[in-house]
């Protein structure tokens, strides 16, 4: 059915396929998968295909600060398309400390020239938290403080994307007592940015956001924390495959117990699904299907993407439930019950009417007869 | 001084008239519905629900029905306790109406009981729970039904010519008569006491608390008199006999005194509990309260004088109004004023209604049958009109 | 009747009545006290998240059938307790339902199941002892083999708890019996057992009352711990920070539900433990942020209606003294009058 949207003979499709050195089918599958991840309606994959075919590869600067590089690793696991296809041919990844060939001063020079050449048009992706304590001395790259580097790169960027929980809100480095003052990108820049939280986030959350930007020239709809709603619009608890167990009161109480083996709800083991906004349960990790995520593997969600939950609340501490306002079908304090009967009411009215009428008539007739005279004495 | 010419005798005449055929049909319909209820449960036939667990089969058939059957009680009280012999001719017909009224009230209880096969538990030690008002009501009503059959036995014994048995019974009759005054006093007042445990679930206009037994007892006796007047009038008219106004008029005077006392008690009760205010709210309860009060107050006006009480029409109208008043007091207390909680609705289903109607029809039919074939009514006194 | 006879009769009757009344003075039947070993539930509306695990567990533990309220009958969706449902959670809604446990523009959850009153109206009303209150645990039980199906209990209960299976030719009353059928297996109320947040707690009423008071003493937002399942006296002591609590408790791993405590934060409570004094107390206690009347629970005085009703009955009929006295008087009078009539030539009824 994809064939109906893109003409076989279109030169554009052939060009793209040739440039990416993948066959047309694979390319179209990528477009369809991305569109599905974004929750876009059918037909959007055509728009994506058209956008990708454009010769211009936008420049991307990727900064690393207080991070474990897990987010980049997560991206490396992406398969549709494979990351090398995307970063080499769809976008121009001009600066990425882990993946770029250059090192040292060469790398920094490459960054500066890319920023100059694409001024106002490059996408800035930040991975890792930025320490702000003691003037930000706790993280330096090439002698530059992280905080300065971020401000410098963000100044001329077309869009800033915070990749991972660390860049989104501080993440693991910001765990109490947070001696280095690890902060998220938005806090440092003082303005909202797009955030893709998670530890690591699903790579397709990032990829779909980037491709949306490329296709439509703007970012997908985001919430008040900058998270794209297509991925972070619902709490895990609302689309968890073990929700039925929660609703029926079936819980695992200990790792390895009967309930745990049967796949019961992990709420009592501290699952933070009820207060974490993410889509882990829907798309899973590692491209092996939606049943590959922590809860499905038997470990409670730790709320890694949620500020105030992940790396803040103990892993086995009971979660607070968010969004539990009852749906319309939930029984209310007062429910209308019992039956009345119109037919019966009519019948009763008829009977009562007849009786009243009869009684009135009889009384009247009796009244017509003479009053009985007072009994004489002695009778 | 007793009137010698009133020795009771069977009325005779044909049982099959259009009226009795109608009654028979209605009774049969009720019978069929009750059979269905037996096999398919109360829910299949009634609109009873957990907000209104008691419907018209209890509120009307039992509570009102037994009150309407207080003619025998009222007459026994008058004739045998207060020794007003001039009302003697009214005793047997009143007793007969009471007999059927109570027997059918008792039957209605059985029809309404969900687990009716256990009904004997009420009388059985080990099961019977003596603190329950319902226990006392059930035991007294059952005992009273037995007493009434015994009290009425002379009429059957007369017809069957069992003179010896009749004489022996007559020697003991005074004791059964005494029981026949005690037992209704107990259970008619306790039918009101049933409401005490509902507390604030009964609307303040009818939750008279500790005064409930007195209010229900007074209205039961009032209803007894009213029903005697009502049935005597209908009997005379229906069977084309002379009206019994000479006897009914002085009876009405006694009834009047009791009515006045009752209205005083009722109004005082409302005032002392501060409940009268709710009678002026824009609610259905307030509306039906005023209708109920009107039914008691209007006869206070229309039957105030001796002359008024000699008018057969006024007597009948007054009796009907009093019956309606007593009916409303009970229906209001048990249904209209039963504040079961928001969201619950109840109105009897057609089948429920037809059972009540059918039982009343059966009662009337049985009355007509007995009166025609057994010595109940005073000997033939054809209507002068 | 001549004046003399009348006077004698009245005197006799009056004396009898007075004697009867004097010998049984208004025996005010006091509201019953709580049994010493009373067990019950503590329902905390602030902790309840409306998950309905207790509804499902109760159905399963008592073998109750499904109850459908939707066109497509896919799963159990009772709207209220009934002949098929002994326990239900209901939602209070107001305005835009912004905040939990707030009366205006808020929502809250409330449990509905038997209150196991200390002085139950149903037990007093039942004419055949089908409703009974256990003398030791205070659990109000129902025996369908004794029941006659009169529904006086259904009408009498101020909470509207007993329900009836009208749709059966062999109907019966339905109500929570605190899972007494599970006690012999060492189990307790199923609703408390499965509750994930400890909103429904089972235990001795004395211990539950302490826990209720402890929660009301907390400031909203204060960090605290909440128990789940079966609250034992030892654990309550631990919650209050008493040192002997830790020693008493033997940790048996997660299997011991009694030790399932979890840290949390105190909510905003109304300063009222519902069931502490109402009708002499109930063994299901409740805490809430929303007024109980809005949650469907009536405001009841400390004196039970059962006490009032039984006071009336005992005063009038206690020991059958008054009825027998009155019967004596009536018999005397009736005898005289019937004899009198016989004397006039056989005009008798």
GROMACS .gro file of N, CA, C and O in nm, chain C residues 18-123:
model
  424
  782UNK      N    1  -5.178   0.016   8.632
  782UNK     CA    2  -5.078   0.086   8.711
  782UNK      C    3  -4.976  -0.011   8.769
  782UNK      O    4  -4.855   0.015   8.765
  783UNK      N    5  -5.027  -0.125   8.816
  783UNK     CA    6  -4.936  -0.227   8.871
  783UNK      C    7  -4.839  -0.273   8.764
  783UNK      O    8  -4.719  -0.286   8.786
  784UNK      N    9  -4.897  -0.294   8.646
  784UNK     CA   10  -4.812  -0.338   8.536
  784UNK      C   11  -4.706  -0.235   8.504
  784UNK      O   12  -4.588  -0.266   8.489
  785UNK      N   13  -4.750  -0.110   8.498
  785UNK     CA   14  -4.654  -0.005   8.463
  785UNK      C   15  -4.547   0.011   8.571
  785UNK      O   16  -4.431   0.031   8.541
  786UNK      N   17  -4.590   0.000   8.697
  786UNK     CA   18  -4.494   0.021   8.805
  786UNK      C   19  -4.389  -0.090   8.811
  786UNK      O   20  -4.274  -0.066   8.843
  787UNK      N   21  -4.432  -0.210   8.776
  787UNK     CA   22  -4.338  -0.322   8.790
  787UNK      C   23  -4.235  -0.327   8.679
  787UNK      O   24  -4.132  -0.390   8.690
  788UNK      N   25  -4.263  -0.260   8.567
  788UNK     CA   26  -4.158  -0.251   8.465
  788UNK      C   27  -4.136  -0.106   8.430
  788UNK      O   28  -4.189  -0.057   8.332
  789UNK      N   29  -4.055  -0.036   8.508
  789UNK     CA   30  -4.031   0.106   8.480
  789UNK      C   31  -3.967   0.120   8.343
  789UNK      O   32  -3.909   0.025   8.292
  790UNK      N   33  -3.979   0.238   8.285
  790UNK     CA   34  -3.923   0.260   8.150
  790UNK      C   35  -3.780   0.209   8.149
  790UNK      O   36  -3.686   0.279   8.181
  791UNK      N   37  -3.765   0.081   8.114
  791UNK     CA   38  -3.631   0.023   8.115
  791UNK      C   39  -3.558   0.076   7.993
  791UNK      O   40  -3.563   0.013   7.888
  792UNK      N   41  -3.492   0.190   8.011
  792UNK     CA   42  -3.416   0.243   7.898
  792UNK      C   43  -3.310   0.141   7.863
  792UNK      O   44  -3.218   0.115   7.939
  793UNK      N   45  -3.324   0.078   7.748
  793UNK     CA   46  -3.224  -0.018   7.702
  793UNK      C   47  -3.108   0.063   7.648
  793UNK      O   48  -3.123   0.134   7.549
  794UNK      N   49  -2.996   0.055   7.719
  794UNK     CA   50  -2.883   0.136   7.676
  794UNK      C   51  -2.819   0.080   7.550
  794UNK      O   52  -2.828  -0.039   7.523
  795UNK      N   53  -2.750   0.169   7.476
  795UNK     CA   54  -2.677   0.125   7.358
  795UNK      C   55  -2.568   0.026   7.401
  795UNK      O   56  -2.496   0.051   7.497
  796UNK      N   57  -2.558  -0.084   7.329
  796UNK     CA   58  -2.460  -0.188   7.365
  796UNK      C   59  -2.317  -0.137   7.355
  796UNK      O   60  -2.286  -0.050   7.276
  797UNK      N   61  -2.227  -0.192   7.439
  797UNK     CA   62  -2.086  -0.153   7.429
  797UNK      C   63  -2.012  -0.242   7.328
  797UNK      O   64  -2.063  -0.346   7.286
  798UNK      N   65  -1.891  -0.200   7.292
  798UNK     CA   66  -1.808  -0.275   7.197
  798UNK      C   67  -1.757  -0.403   7.263
  798UNK      O   68  -1.710  -0.398   7.376
  799UNK      N   69  -1.766  -0.517   7.195
  799UNK     CA   70  -1.709  -0.639   7.253
  799UNK      C   71  -1.558  -0.623   7.270
  799UNK      O   72  -1.494  -0.557   7.188
  800UNK      N   73  -1.499  -0.685   7.370
  800UNK     CA   74  -1.358  -0.659   7.400
  800UNK      C   75  -1.262  -0.704   7.289
  800UNK      O   76  -1.161  -0.640   7.265
  801UNK      N   77  -1.294  -0.814   7.221
  801UNK     CA   78  -1.204  -0.864   7.118
  801UNK      C   79  -1.250  -0.823   6.978
  801UNK      O   80  -1.218  -0.890   6.880
  802UNK      N   81  -1.324  -0.713   6.971
  802UNK     CA   82  -1.385  -0.674   6.844
  802UNK      C   83  -1.280  -0.654   6.735
  802UNK      O   84  -1.179  -0.589   6.756
  803UNK      N   85  -1.308  -0.710   6.617
  803UNK     CA   86  -1.221  -0.687   6.501
  803UNK      C   87  -1.298  -0.607   6.397
  803UNK      O   88  -1.420  -0.606   6.397
  804UNK      N   89  -1.225  -0.539   6.311
  804UNK     CA   90  -1.293  -0.458   6.211
  804UNK      C   91  -1.197  -0.409   6.107
  804UNK      O   92  -1.090  -0.467   6.084
  805UNK      N   93  -1.239  -0.302   6.039
  805UNK     CA   94  -1.160  -0.245   5.931
  805UNK      C   95  -1.139  -0.097   5.955
  805UNK      O   96  -1.222  -0.031   6.019
  806UNK      N   97  -1.027  -0.046   5.905
  806UNK     CA   98  -1.009   0.099   5.901
  806UNK      C   99  -0.998   0.136   5.754
  806UNK      O  100  -0.908   0.091   5.685
  807UNK      N  101  -1.096   0.214   5.705
  807UNK     CA  102  -1.090   0.257   5.566
  807UNK      C  103  -1.046   0.402   5.562
  807UNK      O  104  -1.109   0.489   5.622
  808UNK      N  105  -0.938   0.428   5.490
  808UNK     CA  106  -0.885   0.563   5.479
  808UNK      C  107  -0.907   0.612   5.337
  808UNK      O  108  -0.837   0.571   5.244
  809UNK      N  109  -1.005   0.701   5.321
  809UNK     CA  110  -1.039   0.750   5.187
  809UNK      C  111  -0.924   0.826   5.123
  809UNK      O  112  -0.910   0.828   5.001
  810UNK      N  113  -0.839   0.887   5.204
  810UNK     CA  114  -0.727   0.964   5.150
  810UNK      C  115  -0.623   0.871   5.088
  810UNK      O  116  -0.563   0.903   4.987
  811UNK      N  117  -0.607   0.752   5.143
  811UNK     CA  118  -0.511   0.657   5.086
  811UNK      C  119  -0.570   0.582   4.968
  811UNK      O  120  -0.497   0.531   4.883
  812UNK      N  121  -0.704   0.572   4.963
  812UNK     CA  122  -0.766   0.492   4.858
  812UNK      C  123  -0.745   0.556   4.721
  812UNK      O  124  -0.767   0.676   4.705
  813UNK      N  125  -0.701   0.475   4.623
  813UNK     CA  126  -0.679   0.526   4.488
  813UNK      C  127  -0.785   0.476   4.391
  813UNK      O  128  -0.775   0.497   4.271
  814UNK      N  129  -0.888   0.408   4.442
  814UNK     CA  130  -0.997   0.365   4.355
  814UNK      C  131  -0.960   0.251   4.261
  814UNK      O  132  -1.021   0.237   4.156
  815UNK      N  133  -0.864   0.169   4.298
  815UNK     CA  134  -0.820   0.063   4.208
  815UNK      C  135  -0.918  -0.054   4.204
  815UNK      O  136  -0.911  -0.135   4.112
  816UNK      N  137  -1.005  -0.066   4.302
  816UNK     CA  138  -1.106  -0.172   4.310
  816UNK      C  139  -1.049  -0.313   4.325
  816UNK      O  140  -1.119  -0.410   4.298
  817UNK      N  141  -0.923  -0.322   4.371
  817UNK     CA  142  -0.871  -0.457   4.397
  817UNK      C  143  -0.954  -0.524   4.506
  817UNK      O  144  -0.976  -0.646   4.504
  818UNK      N  145  -1.004  -0.445   4.602
  818UNK     CA  146  -1.084  -0.500   4.711
  818UNK      C  147  -1.216  -0.554   4.659
  818UNK      O  148  -1.267  -0.655   4.710
  819UNK      N  149  -1.273  -0.491   4.557
  819UNK     CA  150  -1.400  -0.537   4.501
  819UNK      C  151  -1.379  -0.674   4.437
  819UNK      O  152  -1.456  -0.768   4.459
  820UNK      N  153  -1.270  -0.683   4.361
  820UNK     CA  154  -1.241  -0.810   4.294
  820UNK      C  155  -1.208  -0.920   4.395
  820UNK      O  156  -1.256  -1.033   4.383
  821UNK      N  157  -1.128  -0.885   4.496
  821UNK     CA  158  -1.089  -0.986   4.595
  821UNK      C  159  -1.209  -1.036   4.673
  821UNK      O  160  -1.222  -1.154   4.703
  822UNK      N  161  -1.300  -0.944   4.707
  822UNK     CA  162  -1.419  -0.981   4.784
  822UNK      C  163  -1.506  -1.078   4.704
  822UNK      O  164  -1.555  -1.177   4.756
  823UNK      N  165  -1.521  -1.047   4.575
  823UNK     CA  166  -1.601  -1.135   4.490
  823UNK      C  167  -1.545  -1.275   4.489
  823UNK      O  168  -1.615  -1.374   4.499
  824UNK      N  169  -1.412  -1.279   4.476
  824UNK     CA  170  -1.347  -1.409   4.466
  824UNK      C  171  -1.355  -1.484   4.598
  824UNK      O  172  -1.389  -1.601   4.603
  825UNK      N  173  -1.325  -1.413   4.708
  825UNK     CA  174  -1.322  -1.479   4.839
  825UNK      C  175  -1.460  -1.533   4.878
  825UNK      O  176  -1.471  -1.632   4.949
  826UNK      N  177  -1.567  -1.466   4.834
  826UNK     CA  178  -1.701  -1.507   4.873
  826UNK      C  179  -1.777  -1.579   4.763
  826UNK      O  180  -1.894  -1.612   4.780
  827UNK      N  181  -1.710  -1.603   4.652
  827UNK     CA  182  -1.774  -1.676   4.543
  827UNK      C  183  -1.898  -1.606   4.490
  827UNK      O  184  -1.996  -1.671   4.456
  828UNK      N  185  -1.896  -1.473   4.482
  828UNK     CA  186  -2.013  -1.401   4.435
  828UNK      C  187  -2.010  -1.393   4.282
  828UNK      O  188  -1.904  -1.388   4.222
  829UNK      N  189  -2.128  -1.387   4.220
  829UNK     CA  190  -2.131  -1.384   4.073
  829UNK      C  191  -2.098  -1.246   4.017
  829UNK      O  192  -2.095  -1.148   4.091
  830UNK      N  193  -2.080  -1.240   3.887
  830UNK     CA  194  -2.053  -1.114   3.819
  830UNK      C  195  -2.177  -1.027   3.822
  830UNK      O  196  -2.289  -1.075   3.821
  831UNK      N  197  -2.152  -0.896   3.823
  831UNK     CA  198  -2.266  -0.805   3.814
  831UNK      C  199  -2.236  -0.705   3.705
  831UNK      O  200  -2.134  -0.638   3.707
  832UNK      N  201  -2.321  -0.697   3.605
  832UNK     CA  202  -2.293  -0.614   3.488
  832UNK      C  203  -2.379  -0.489   3.492
  832UNK      O  204  -2.495  -0.493   3.530
  833UNK      N  205  -2.322  -0.378   3.450
  833UNK     CA  206  -2.401  -0.256   3.440
  833UNK      C  207  -2.383  -0.191   3.304
  833UNK      O  208  -2.423  -0.077   3.284
  834UNK      N  209  -2.314  -0.261   3.213
  834UNK     CA  210  -2.292  -0.205   3.080
  834UNK      C  211  -2.357  -0.296   2.977
  834UNK      O  212  -2.386  -0.411   3.004
  835UNK      N  213  -2.374  -0.242   2.856
  835UNK     CA  214  -2.440  -0.318   2.750
  835UNK      C  215  -2.356  -0.441   2.714
  835UNK      O  216  -2.407  -0.552   2.705
  836UNK      N  217  -2.226  -0.416   2.693
  836UNK     CA  218  -2.136  -0.528   2.664
  836UNK      C  219  -2.091  -0.586   2.796
  836UNK      O  220  -2.021  -0.522   2.872
  837UNK      N  221  -2.129  -0.705   2.824
  837UNK     CA  222  -2.101  -0.762   2.955
  837UNK      C  223  -1.966  -0.832   2.957
  837UNK      O  224  -1.958  -0.953   2.951
  838UNK      N  225  -1.861  -0.748   2.964
  838UNK     CA  226  -1.727  -0.804   2.959
  838UNK      C  227  -1.670  -0.834   3.096
  838UNK      O  228  -1.600  -0.932   3.114
  839UNK      N  229  -1.692  -0.742   3.190
  839UNK     CA  230  -1.636  -0.766   3.322
  839UNK      C  231  -1.728  -0.713   3.430
  839UNK      O  232  -1.820  -0.638   3.407
  840UNK      N  233  -1.696  -0.750   3.552
  840UNK     CA  234  -1.775  -0.718   3.669
  840UNK      C  235  -1.777  -0.566   3.690
  840UNK      O  236  -1.674  -0.507   3.716
  841UNK      N  237  -1.892  -0.505   3.676
  841UNK     CA  238  -1.900  -0.359   3.694
  841UNK      C  239  -2.017  -0.324   3.785
  841UNK      O  240  -2.114  -0.262   3.740
  842UNK      N  241  -2.012  -0.363   3.912
  842UNK     CA  242  -2.124  -0.327   3.999
  842UNK      C  243  -2.127  -0.178   4.025
  842UNK      O  244  -2.022  -0.114   4.033
  843UNK      N  245  -2.245  -0.122   4.038
  843UNK     CA  246  -2.259   0.020   4.068
  843UNK      C  247  -2.285   0.042   4.216
  843UNK      O  248  -2.276   0.153   4.265
  844UNK      N  249  -2.318  -0.066   4.285
  844UNK     CA  250  -2.355  -0.053   4.426
  844UNK      C  251  -2.348  -0.193   4.485
  844UNK      O  252  -2.343  -0.292   4.412
  845UNK      N  253  -2.350  -0.202   4.618
  845UNK     CA  254  -2.359  -0.335   4.677
  845UNK      C  255  -2.499  -0.388   4.644
  845UNK      O  256  -2.592  -0.311   4.622
  846UNK      N  257  -2.511  -0.520   4.639
  846UNK     CA  258  -2.638  -0.580   4.596
  846UNK      C  259  -2.637  -0.725   4.637
  846UNK      O  260  -2.548  -0.771   4.708
  847UNK      N  261  -2.735  -0.799   4.587
  847UNK     CA  262  -2.738  -0.942   4.611
  847UNK      C  263  -2.615  -1.012   4.555
  847UNK      O  264  -2.584  -1.124   4.595
  848UNK      N  265  -2.544  -0.948   4.461
  848UNK     CA  266  -2.427  -1.012   4.400
  848UNK      C  267  -2.296  -0.949   4.442
  848UNK      O  268  -2.190  -0.998   4.407
  849UNK      N  269  -2.301  -0.838   4.511
  849UNK     CA  270  -2.178  -0.764   4.541
  849UNK      C  271  -2.180  -0.722   4.687
  849UNK      O  272  -2.273  -0.653   4.730
  850UNK      N  273  -2.076  -0.762   4.762
  850UNK     CA  274  -2.076  -0.732   4.904
  850UNK      C  275  -1.994  -0.608   4.937
  850UNK      O  276  -2.002  -0.556   5.048
  851UNK      N  277  -1.912  -0.565   4.841
  851UNK     CA  278  -1.822  -0.453   4.869
  851UNK      C  279  -1.804  -0.376   4.741
  851UNK      O  280  -1.790  -0.434   4.634
  852UNK      N  281  -1.804  -0.244   4.752
  852UNK     CA  282  -1.789  -0.164   4.632
  852UNK      C  283  -1.716  -0.035   4.670
  852UNK      O  284  -1.721   0.008   4.786
  853UNK      N  285  -1.643   0.022   4.574
  853UNK     CA  286  -1.582   0.153   4.597
  853UNK      C  287  -1.658   0.251   4.509
  853UNK      O  288  -1.681   0.224   4.391
  854UNK      N  289  -1.697   0.362   4.568
  854UNK     CA  290  -1.771   0.462   4.492
  854UNK      C  291  -1.691   0.590   4.484
  854UNK      O  292  -1.608   0.618   4.570
  855UNK      N  293  -1.716   0.668   4.380
  855UNK     CA  294  -1.642   0.791   4.360
  855UNK      C  295  -1.729   0.911   4.393
  855UNK      O  296  -1.843   0.920   4.349
  856UNK      N  297  -1.673   1.003   4.468
  856UNK     CA  298  -1.738   1.132   4.491
  856UNK      C  299  -1.681   1.227   4.387
  856UNK      O  300  -1.561   1.234   4.368
  857UNK      N  301  -1.768   1.300   4.319
  857UNK     CA  302  -1.721   1.392   4.216
  857UNK      C  303  -1.780   1.529   4.240
  857UNK      O  304  -1.898   1.541   4.273
  858UNK      N  305  -1.700   1.631   4.220
  858UNK     CA  306  -1.753   1.767   4.230
  858UNK      C  307  -1.680   1.857   4.133
  858UNK      O  308  -1.557   1.858   4.126
  859UNK      N  309  -1.757   1.932   4.055
  859UNK     CA  310  -1.697   2.032   3.967
  859UNK      C  311  -1.603   1.971   3.865
  859UNK      O  312  -1.634   1.871   3.802
  860UNK      N  313  -1.484   2.029   3.852
  860UNK     CA  314  -1.390   1.981   3.750
  860UNK      C  315  -1.299   1.870   3.801
  860UNK      O  316  -1.207   1.827   3.734
  861UNK      N  317  -1.324   1.823   3.924
  861UNK     CA  318  -1.251   1.710   3.981
  861UNK      C  319  -1.100   1.729   3.975
  861UNK      O  320  -1.027   1.637   3.943
  862UNK      N  321  -1.057   1.846   4.008
  862UNK     CA  322  -0.915   1.879   3.998
  862UNK      C  323  -0.829   1.806   4.099
  862UNK      O  324  -0.722   1.755   4.068
  863UNK      N  325  -0.871   1.810   4.226
  863UNK     CA  326  -0.784   1.760   4.333
  863UNK      C  327  -0.850   1.645   4.407
  863UNK      O  328  -0.972   1.644   4.428
  864UNK      N  329  -0.766   1.552   4.451
  864UNK     CA  330  -0.820   1.438   4.527
  864UNK      C  331  -0.847   1.481   4.670
  864UNK      O  332  -0.775   1.564   4.726
  865UNK      N  333  -0.951   1.424   4.728
  865UNK     CA  334  -0.987   1.446   4.869
  865UNK      C  335  -1.022   1.590   4.899
  865UNK      O  336  -1.006   1.637   5.012
  866UNK      N  337  -1.068   1.660   4.797
  866UNK     CA  338  -1.113   1.796   4.820
  866UNK      C  339  -1.262   1.801   4.789
  866UNK      O  340  -1.307   1.743   4.690
  867UNK      N  341  -1.339   1.873   4.870
  867UNK     CA  342  -1.484   1.874   4.852
  867UNK      C  343  -1.527   1.954   4.730
  867UNK      O  344  -1.618   1.913   4.658
  868UNK      N  345  -1.463   2.070   4.710
  868UNK     CA  346  -1.502   2.153   4.596
  868UNK      C  347  -1.407   2.129   4.481
  868UNK      O  348  -1.286   2.132   4.499
  869UNK      N  349  -1.462   2.107   4.365
  869UNK     CA  350  -1.379   2.079   4.247
  869UNK      C  351  -1.279   1.968   4.276
  869UNK      O  352  -1.159   1.982   4.252
  870UNK      N  353  -1.329   1.863   4.333
  870UNK     CA  354  -1.240   1.753   4.370
  870UNK      C  355  -1.309   1.619   4.355
  870UNK      O  356  -1.424   1.611   4.310
  871UNK      N  357  -1.237   1.514   4.393
  871UNK     CA  358  -1.295   1.381   4.389
  871UNK      C  359  -1.239   1.300   4.505
  871UNK      O  360  -1.136   1.336   4.563
  872UNK      N  361  -1.308   1.194   4.541
  872UNK     CA  362  -1.260   1.107   4.648
  872UNK      C  363  -1.323   0.970   4.630
  872UNK      O  364  -1.419   0.955   4.554
  873UNK      N  365  -1.266   0.870   4.697
  873UNK     CA  366  -1.318   0.734   4.688
  873UNK      C  367  -1.367   0.689   4.823
  873UNK      O  368  -1.307   0.720   4.926
  874UNK      N  369  -1.478   0.617   4.825
  874UNK     CA  370  -1.535   0.571   4.951
  874UNK      C  371  -1.579   0.427   4.936
  874UNK      O  372  -1.635   0.386   4.835
  875UNK      N  373  -1.553   0.350   5.042
  875UNK     CA  374  -1.587   0.209   5.041
  875UNK      C  375  -1.729   0.193   5.094
  875UNK      O  376  -1.772   0.269   5.181
  876UNK      N  377  -1.802   0.094   5.041
  876UNK     CA  378  -1.933   0.065   5.097
  876UNK      C  379  -1.943  -0.084   5.121
  876UNK      O  380  -1.937  -0.164   5.028
  877UNK      N  381  -1.952  -0.118   5.249
  877UNK     CA  382  -1.969  -0.257   5.289
  877UNK      C  383  -2.018  -0.254   5.433
  877UNK      O  384  -2.027  -0.146   5.492
  878UNK      N  385  -2.047  -0.367   5.490
  878UNK     CA  386  -2.108  -0.370   5.623
  878UNK      C  387  -2.023  -0.298   5.726
  878UNK      O  388  -1.902  -0.318   5.733
  879UNK      N  389  -2.089  -0.216   5.808
  879UNK     CA  390  -2.017  -0.140   5.909
  879UNK      C  391  -1.992  -0.222   6.037
  879UNK      O  392  -1.918  -0.178   6.123
  880UNK      N  393  -2.057  -0.338   6.048
  880UNK     CA  394  -2.044  -0.422   6.169
  880UNK      C  395  -2.061  -0.336   6.293
  880UNK      O  396  -1.971  -0.321   6.375
  881UNK      N  397  -2.182  -0.278   6.303
  881UNK     CA  398  -2.215  -0.189   6.413
  881UNK      C  399  -2.201  -0.257   6.548
  881UNK      O  400  -2.219  -0.378   6.561
  882UNK      N  401  -2.172  -0.176   6.648
  882UNK     CA  402  -2.162  -0.227   6.785
  882UNK      C  403  -2.302  -0.261   6.837
  882UNK      O  404  -2.319  -0.356   6.912
  883UNK      N  405  -2.402  -0.182   6.796
  883UNK     CA  406  -2.541  -0.209   6.837
  883UNK      C  407  -2.625  -0.209   6.709
  883UNK      O  408  -2.691  -0.112   6.678
  884UNK      N  409  -2.619  -0.322   6.635
  884UNK     CA  410  -2.678  -0.320   6.501
  884UNK      C  411  -2.829  -0.314   6.499
  884UNK      O  412  -2.896  -0.384   6.575
  885UNK      N  413  -2.882  -0.230   6.408
  885UNK     CA  414  -3.027  -0.224   6.390
  885UNK      C  415  -3.078  -0.355   6.331
  885UNK      O  416  -3.186  -0.402   6.366
  886UNK      N  417  -2.999  -0.414   6.243
  886UNK     CA  418  -3.044  -0.537   6.177
  886UNK      C  419  -3.062  -0.650   6.277
  886UNK      O  420  -3.159  -0.725   6.268
  887UNK      N  421  -2.972  -0.662   6.372
  887UNK     CA  422  -2.981  -0.769   6.472
  887UNK      C  423  -3.105  -0.749   6.558
  887UNK      O  424  -3.178  -0.843   6.590
   0.00000   0.00000   0.00000
